[in-house]
Amino acid sequence: MEETIKDPPTSAVLLDHCHFSQVIFNSVEKFYIPGGDVTCHYTFTQHFIPRRKDWIGIFRVGWKTTREYYTFMWVTLPIDLNNKSAKQQEVQFKAYYLPKDDEYYQFCYVDEDGVVRGASIPFQFRPENEEDILVVTTQGEVEEIEQHNKELCKENQELKDSCISLQKQNSDMQAELQKKQELETLQSINKKLELKVKEQKDYWETELLQLKEQNQKMSSENEKMGIRVDQLQAQLSTQEKEMEKLVQGDQDKTEQLEQLKKENDHLFLSLTEQRKDQKKLEQTVEQMKQNETTAMKKQQELMDENFDLSKRLSENEIICNALQRQKERLEGENDLLKRENSRLLSYMGLDFNSLPYQVPTSDEGGARQNPGLAYGNPYSGIQESSSPSPLSIKKCPICKADDICDHTLEQQQMQPLCFNCPICDKIFPATEKQIFEDHVFCHSL
């Protein structure tokens, strides 16, 4: 490996944690002639933003971490990323720093964090020979390869559509989750309002009790004053009778009578004022009763609103659970389609080394495959055997034929609820008749 003045940023991140679809390498040859400079063309994707310490390295096929580069070149940052021409960049490797053996190498784009953002197809450094120039294929093989490529493109488009549908469902579920959080916030606000209403009600009840006590005190005092007035009136009548008897003979009695009249007038004025105060207290009590009735109505409205919010919350939870189950079912169907695709490719006897990318051979490999990679990941897993297993082909139980016969078709027509593949025993729902027929036709290829 060549020594450099300043080592690029690397990391021990494995292949499984890299993102190979953010930078796409273009016009990569199968081999380069030794002794000449090599120009590497690459394109940034829409959401990728390059940084100052990003670099492109040449790695030997089979590398595990970004520390295993052979040589590298720093990336030139574009001036305007919004410009379409700025997305397409190139970097030139000098011939002196290139490998001298005929091993397989590939370009890798590594950011300043040491994470791989893109990888090219493998290539070699070797002279051009006649075997690389002359390629002879028959017309039938060319048509078969084109037909196979069309089928692969169709399956790839179906997988992309399924992925877009799942992303849309995920966004809908996030929106439902946000609504649920808003409902929880409304419930907490409702609880706070209920506590405030309860506190206000307790305060009004306390004030009402105090007013009732004051009213009782004023009533008792009013009764005492009424008794006092009656007593004074009795005394006044008695004194008037005595005054009529002694008016001419006793001046002192006349002055006492005038004094008693003044006192009577004062008491009458005091009684009048007390009656006015009593009326005011009665009006205050009536106003308090009206306020209490209004508070009770408002509390009932809040309780009704709380019940409606709880009902909506339960409905949203049911919808959320249904969407979650539907998402899990679609993920299961997606995994089944991936396994069926891998099995059909293996059954058709395709050579995986001749494909531009390799089909994942297991659920785990399919999960690691990045759908946005232009050429696929050539190191995603172990390749399957190119020949189909003889156990996967079943004979007709009536005519013992290896291929599809009339008995198998009659057996399919007698099952209205589902379709059963006579070769691999795969079950299809009655609504997927066209998919079942395509599947059975694939066995006959």
XYZ file of C-alpha atoms in Angstrom:
445
model
C 0.000 0.000 0.000
C 1.327 3.426 -0.972
C 2.485 5.854 1.699
C 0.797 9.301 1.702
C 1.730 12.627 3.249
C -1.444 12.760 5.322
C -3.582 9.701 5.964
C -7.303 10.060 5.188
C -9.952 9.644 7.919
C -10.838 5.955 8.308
C -12.854 3.811 10.688
C -13.368 0.193 11.656
C -17.008 0.222 10.458
C -17.907 -3.065 8.731
C -19.599 -3.399 5.325
C -23.021 -4.023 6.833
C -23.139 -0.514 8.341
C -22.153 1.398 5.168
C -24.420 3.314 2.756
C -23.329 2.420 -0.794
C -26.153 4.250 -2.635
C -25.379 7.903 -1.832
C -22.526 8.241 -4.379
C -22.768 6.455 -7.770
C -19.661 5.658 -9.864
C -20.097 6.006 -13.636
C -18.223 4.644 -16.671
C -16.159 2.126 -14.699
C -14.236 -0.207 -17.042
C -13.795 -3.941 -16.512
C -10.008 -3.478 -16.642
C -7.461 -0.667 -16.974
C -4.158 -0.916 -18.850
C -1.144 -0.620 -16.474
C 1.128 2.390 -16.898
C -1.613 4.925 -17.591
C -3.558 7.365 -15.443
C -7.069 6.335 -14.380
C -9.971 8.812 -14.268
C -12.773 7.998 -11.834
C -16.222 9.471 -12.653
C -18.833 9.682 -9.902
C -22.193 11.393 -9.204
C -23.692 12.703 -5.970
C -27.294 11.721 -5.203
C -29.951 14.318 -4.369
C -29.749 14.214 -0.560
C -25.967 13.692 -0.180
C -23.801 16.686 0.822
C -20.000 16.259 0.378
C -17.570 17.580 2.993
C -14.028 18.902 2.929
C -12.206 15.736 4.070
C -14.094 13.235 1.874
C -11.865 10.986 -0.253
C -12.012 8.270 -2.936
C -9.851 5.187 -2.433
C -8.940 2.103 -4.442
C -9.647 -1.025 -2.382
C -8.812 -4.649 -3.126
C -11.952 -6.760 -3.405
C -12.689 -8.464 -0.087
C -11.811 -5.485 2.129
C -13.505 -5.277 5.541
C -12.780 -1.739 6.834
C -11.831 1.588 5.238
C -8.298 1.267 6.646
C -7.475 -1.319 3.945
C -7.238 1.170 1.037
C -4.386 0.837 -1.497
C -4.236 4.481 -2.547
C -6.589 7.467 -2.378
C -7.317 10.976 -3.712
C -9.056 13.864 -1.951
C -12.477 14.907 -3.285
C -12.897 18.347 -4.856
C -15.914 20.151 -3.364
C -18.335 21.637 -5.958
C -19.157 25.343 -5.716
C -22.928 25.002 -6.159
C -24.549 21.681 -5.224
C -27.919 22.803 -6.659
C -26.433 22.878 -10.148
C -26.936 19.584 -12.011
C -23.419 19.648 -13.480
C -21.964 20.024 -9.964
C -23.390 16.611 -9.010
C -21.146 14.908 -11.618
C -17.478 14.937 -10.511
C -14.260 13.154 -11.417
C -10.855 12.518 -9.890
C -7.657 11.245 -11.583
C -5.279 8.658 -10.114
C -1.678 8.854 -11.313
C -0.195 5.681 -12.822
C 2.705 5.648 -10.346
C 0.345 5.072 -7.360
C -1.844 2.401 -8.985
C -1.595 -1.342 -8.185
C 0.772 -3.428 -10.311
C -0.907 -6.854 -9.879
C -3.932 -8.313 -11.688
C -6.168 -8.598 -8.569
C -9.717 -7.197 -8.581
C -10.096 -3.672 -7.163
C -12.919 -1.161 -6.812
C -13.464 2.569 -6.164
C -15.023 3.531 -2.799
C -16.237 6.988 -1.704
C -15.451 7.560 2.025
C -16.640 10.614 3.995
C -14.671 12.429 6.687
C -16.204 10.154 9.351
C -14.680 7.078 7.687
C -18.038 5.747 6.440
C -18.387 4.365 2.880
C -21.023 6.264 0.878
C -20.567 4.558 -2.525
C -18.722 1.677 -4.228
C -18.076 0.787 -7.874
C -18.088 -2.538 -9.680
C -14.825 -4.551 -9.545
C -12.087 -4.009 -12.164
C -8.520 -5.159 -12.906
C -5.206 -3.638 -13.960
C -4.012 -5.832 -16.864
C -3.176 -5.508 -20.580
C -5.875 -5.881 -23.215
C -5.999 -9.279 -24.963
C -8.047 -10.921 -27.694
C -10.340 -12.692 -25.244
C -11.582 -9.307 -24.028
C -12.288 -8.128 -27.566
C -14.010 -11.109 -29.195
C -17.364 -12.170 -27.701
C -19.543 -14.673 -29.597
C -23.126 -15.250 -28.531
C -26.073 -16.777 -30.329
C -29.252 -14.889 -31.074
C -31.240 -17.227 -28.790
C -28.913 -16.541 -25.870
C -29.182 -12.791 -26.465
C -32.986 -12.955 -26.532
C -33.020 -15.126 -23.408
C -30.754 -12.670 -21.552
C -32.905 -9.702 -22.665
C -36.093 -11.497 -21.524
C -34.483 -12.323 -18.193
C -33.353 -8.693 -17.771
C -36.910 -7.481 -18.464
C -38.294 -9.858 -15.823
C -35.682 -8.699 -13.304
C -36.501 -5.040 -14.033
C -40.198 -5.764 -13.556
C -39.571 -7.516 -10.232
C -37.289 -4.669 -9.138
C -40.031 -2.119 -9.957
C -42.587 -4.135 -7.976
C -40.247 -4.217 -4.980
C -39.712 -0.450 -5.272
C -43.491 0.158 -5.393
C -43.927 -2.034 -2.323
C -41.197 -0.089 -0.507
C -42.878 3.238 -1.398
C -46.204 1.905 -0.087
C -44.584 0.838 3.186
C -42.937 4.257 3.555
C -46.318 5.922 3.029
C -47.917 3.682 5.663
C -45.067 4.513 8.026
C -45.675 8.265 7.551
C -49.421 7.731 8.146
C -48.683 5.830 11.352
C -46.379 8.634 12.484
C -49.209 11.103 11.868
C -51.555 8.910 13.922
C -48.940 8.749 16.683
C -48.698 12.546 16.655
C -52.496 12.761 16.955
C -52.333 10.377 19.898
C -49.747 12.586 21.574
C -51.991 15.611 20.995
C -54.892 13.719 22.602
C -52.722 12.925 25.599
C -51.842 16.617 25.856
C -55.545 17.518 25.710
C -56.276 14.971 28.444
C -53.637 16.498 30.713
C -55.080 19.976 30.044
C -58.572 18.630 30.783
C -57.384 17.186 34.088
C -55.859 20.536 35.033
C -59.137 22.288 34.184
C -61.070 19.782 36.291
C -58.753 20.462 39.228
C -59.229 24.217 38.779
C -63.015 23.810 38.603
C -62.952 21.688 41.739
C -60.831 24.247 43.586
C -63.138 27.071 42.439
C -66.172 25.068 43.533
C -64.643 24.424 46.969
C -63.868 28.143 47.289
C -67.441 29.086 46.391
C -68.873 26.525 48.815
C -66.695 27.924 51.611
C -67.735 31.484 50.802
C -71.379 30.412 50.650
C -71.138 28.831 54.113
C -69.608 32.025 55.473
C -72.427 34.099 53.966
C -75.001 31.700 55.422
C -73.429 32.073 58.863
C -73.451 35.856 58.516
C -77.091 35.731 57.402
C -77.987 33.629 60.448
C -76.234 36.104 62.738
C -78.029 39.037 61.129
C -81.357 37.189 61.441
C -80.800 36.560 65.159
C -79.830 40.175 65.696
C -82.903 41.274 63.706
C -85.127 39.137 65.932
C -83.564 40.679 69.009
C -84.132 44.162 67.614
C -87.759 43.281 66.796
C -88.320 42.158 70.391
C -86.638 45.347 71.581
C -88.906 47.430 69.324
C -91.987 45.657 70.658
C -90.842 46.305 74.190
C -90.209 49.971 73.420
C -93.579 50.315 71.761
C -95.243 48.788 74.860
C -93.346 51.159 77.082
C -94.345 54.046 74.792
C -98.017 53.219 75.019
C -97.786 52.926 78.769
C -95.980 56.205 79.026
C -98.504 57.873 76.748
C -101.307 56.744 79.026
C -99.419 57.981 82.048
C -98.584 61.192 80.186
C -102.262 61.814 79.493
C -102.885 61.481 83.183
C -99.913 63.620 84.316
C -99.464 66.053 81.331
C -100.827 69.031 83.133
C -99.238 68.371 86.468
C -95.758 67.160 85.754
C -93.296 68.900 83.326
C -90.607 66.358 84.068
C -92.811 63.617 82.717
C -93.303 65.615 79.493
C -89.519 65.929 78.947
C -89.098 62.199 79.634
C -91.789 61.469 77.060
C -90.018 63.577 74.444
C -86.781 61.748 75.180
C -88.501 58.431 74.717
C -89.914 59.588 71.380
C -86.446 60.494 70.135
C -85.126 57.114 71.203
C -88.012 55.414 69.456
C -87.300 57.339 66.247
C -83.617 56.331 66.417
C -84.495 52.680 66.903
C -86.949 52.817 64.022
C -84.265 54.213 61.703
C -81.852 51.488 62.851
C -84.474 48.839 62.151
C -85.043 50.246 58.655
C -81.324 50.118 57.887
C -81.112 46.532 59.140
C -83.971 45.529 56.854
C -82.149 47.061 53.882
C -78.990 45.138 54.795
C -81.007 41.948 55.035
C -82.374 42.477 51.512
C -78.837 43.011 50.188
C -77.688 39.777 51.816
C -80.589 37.893 50.286
C -79.661 39.242 46.836
C -76.026 38.183 47.390
C -77.119 34.655 48.343
C -79.291 34.446 45.228
C -76.356 35.567 43.055
C -74.149 32.891 44.640
C -76.744 30.230 43.853
C -76.829 31.350 40.216
C -73.001 31.209 40.036
C -73.036 27.704 41.506
C -75.588 26.585 38.881
C -73.410 28.040 36.082
C -70.337 26.242 37.469
C -72.243 22.942 37.585
C -73.263 23.362 33.918
C -69.694 24.159 32.899
C -68.400 21.115 34.779
C -70.949 18.907 33.002
C -69.833 20.299 29.625
C -66.186 19.565 30.478
C -67.100 16.013 31.530
C -68.935 15.477 28.207
C -65.947 16.836 26.276
C -63.619 14.533 28.244
C -65.823 11.545 27.373
C -65.717 12.460 23.662
C -61.934 12.812 23.751
C -61.576 9.419 25.485
C -63.814 7.835 22.842
C -61.759 9.348 20.027
C -58.556 8.171 21.705
C -59.801 4.576 21.866
C -60.840 4.725 18.190
C -57.426 6.065 17.191
C -55.718 3.296 19.168
C -57.782 0.665 17.321
C -56.869 2.228 13.961
C -53.188 2.379 14.977
C -53.189 -1.313 15.932
C -54.874 -2.256 12.642
C -52.279 -0.284 10.670
C -49.473 -1.951 12.636
C -50.836 -5.422 11.839
C -51.200 -4.488 8.174
C -47.606 -3.241 8.113
C -46.340 -6.499 9.633
C -48.345 -8.506 7.074
C -46.924 -6.483 4.186
C -43.408 -6.934 5.521
C -43.997 -10.692 5.678
C -45.291 -10.704 2.086
C -42.258 -8.682 1.009
C -39.917 -11.249 2.607
C -41.822 -14.094 0.892
C -41.470 -12.350 -2.488
C -37.739 -11.901 -1.924
C -37.269 -15.592 -1.066
C -39.401 -16.611 -4.082
C -37.288 -14.394 -6.355
C -34.070 -15.961 -5.079
C -35.470 -19.497 -5.405
C -36.738 -18.876 -8.970
C -33.378 -17.465 -10.071
C -31.634 -20.517 -8.642
C -34.197 -22.864 -10.269
C -33.748 -21.262 -13.697
C -30.035 -22.130 -13.563
C -28.653 -18.614 -13.845
C -24.925 -17.973 -13.280
C -24.824 -15.340 -10.540
C -21.223 -14.350 -11.478
C -22.454 -13.093 -14.869
C -25.129 -10.781 -13.388
C -24.388 -7.078 -12.777
C -25.307 -7.655 -9.172
C -26.053 -10.656 -6.979
C -29.492 -11.572 -5.644
C -29.522 -12.054 -1.832
C -29.835 -15.687 -0.847
C -31.497 -15.303 2.531
C -33.749 -13.001 4.504
C -30.761 -11.544 6.249
C -28.980 -10.797 2.973
C -32.134 -9.223 1.596
C -32.420 -6.958 4.604
C -28.826 -5.752 4.109
C -29.227 -5.131 0.368
C -29.657 -1.428 -0.315
C -32.317 -0.835 -3.018
C -30.726 2.418 -4.117
C -27.325 0.818 -5.107
C -26.787 1.191 -8.843
C -24.831 -2.053 -9.365
C -25.786 -3.947 -6.252
C -23.398 -5.110 -3.546
C -21.176 -7.840 -4.968
C -20.182 -8.973 -1.467
C -23.625 -9.247 0.172
C -23.569 -13.006 0.908
C -22.933 -16.567 -0.252
C -24.183 -17.428 -3.746
C -26.789 -20.145 -4.196
C -26.263 -23.167 -6.402
C -27.073 -22.599 -10.064
C -28.917 -25.908 -10.462
C -32.401 -26.511 -8.986
C -32.894 -29.163 -6.356
C -34.531 -32.339 -7.696
C -36.686 -32.515 -4.574
C -38.394 -29.209 -5.509
C -39.951 -30.808 -8.680
C -42.958 -33.001 -7.883
C -44.713 -35.465 -10.168
C -48.427 -35.580 -10.921
C -50.032 -38.203 -8.625
C -52.280 -39.476 -11.534
C -50.166 -39.564 -14.711
C -46.700 -39.417 -13.026
C -45.661 -36.571 -15.331
C -42.771 -34.276 -14.284
C -44.287 -31.220 -15.982
C -47.698 -29.528 -15.575
C -50.555 -31.699 -16.946
C -54.346 -31.552 -17.241
C -54.822 -33.281 -13.862
C -52.975 -30.518 -12.012
C -55.072 -27.876 -13.788
C -58.293 -29.703 -12.819
C -57.075 -29.863 -9.241
C -56.510 -26.069 -9.326
C -60.056 -25.469 -10.622
C -61.564 -27.591 -7.799
C -60.116 -25.246 -5.145
C -62.127 -22.012 -5.285
C -60.732 -20.555 -2.076
C -56.988 -20.913 -2.830
C -54.544 -22.174 -5.470
C -51.864 -24.757 -4.630
C -48.740 -25.019 -6.793
C -48.403 -28.681 -7.906
C -44.594 -28.390 -8.001
C -43.548 -26.500 -4.873
C -46.831 -26.677 -2.853
C -46.954 -22.892 -2.502
C -50.462 -21.618 -1.687
C -51.952 -18.508 -3.349
C -55.288 -16.823 -2.409
C -58.165 -17.060 -4.877
C -57.858 -13.327 -5.606
C -54.269 -13.809 -6.907
C -55.061 -16.160 -9.799
C -52.877 -14.290 -12.302
C -49.880 -14.408 -9.933
C -50.467 -18.155 -9.407
C -50.546 -18.802 -13.194
C -47.325 -16.797 -13.696
C -45.729 -18.758 -10.855
C -46.681 -22.148 -12.374
C -45.492 -20.948 -15.794
C -42.070 -20.102 -14.314
C -41.655 -23.794 -13.308
C -42.066 -24.838 -16.943
C -39.295 -22.522 -18.215
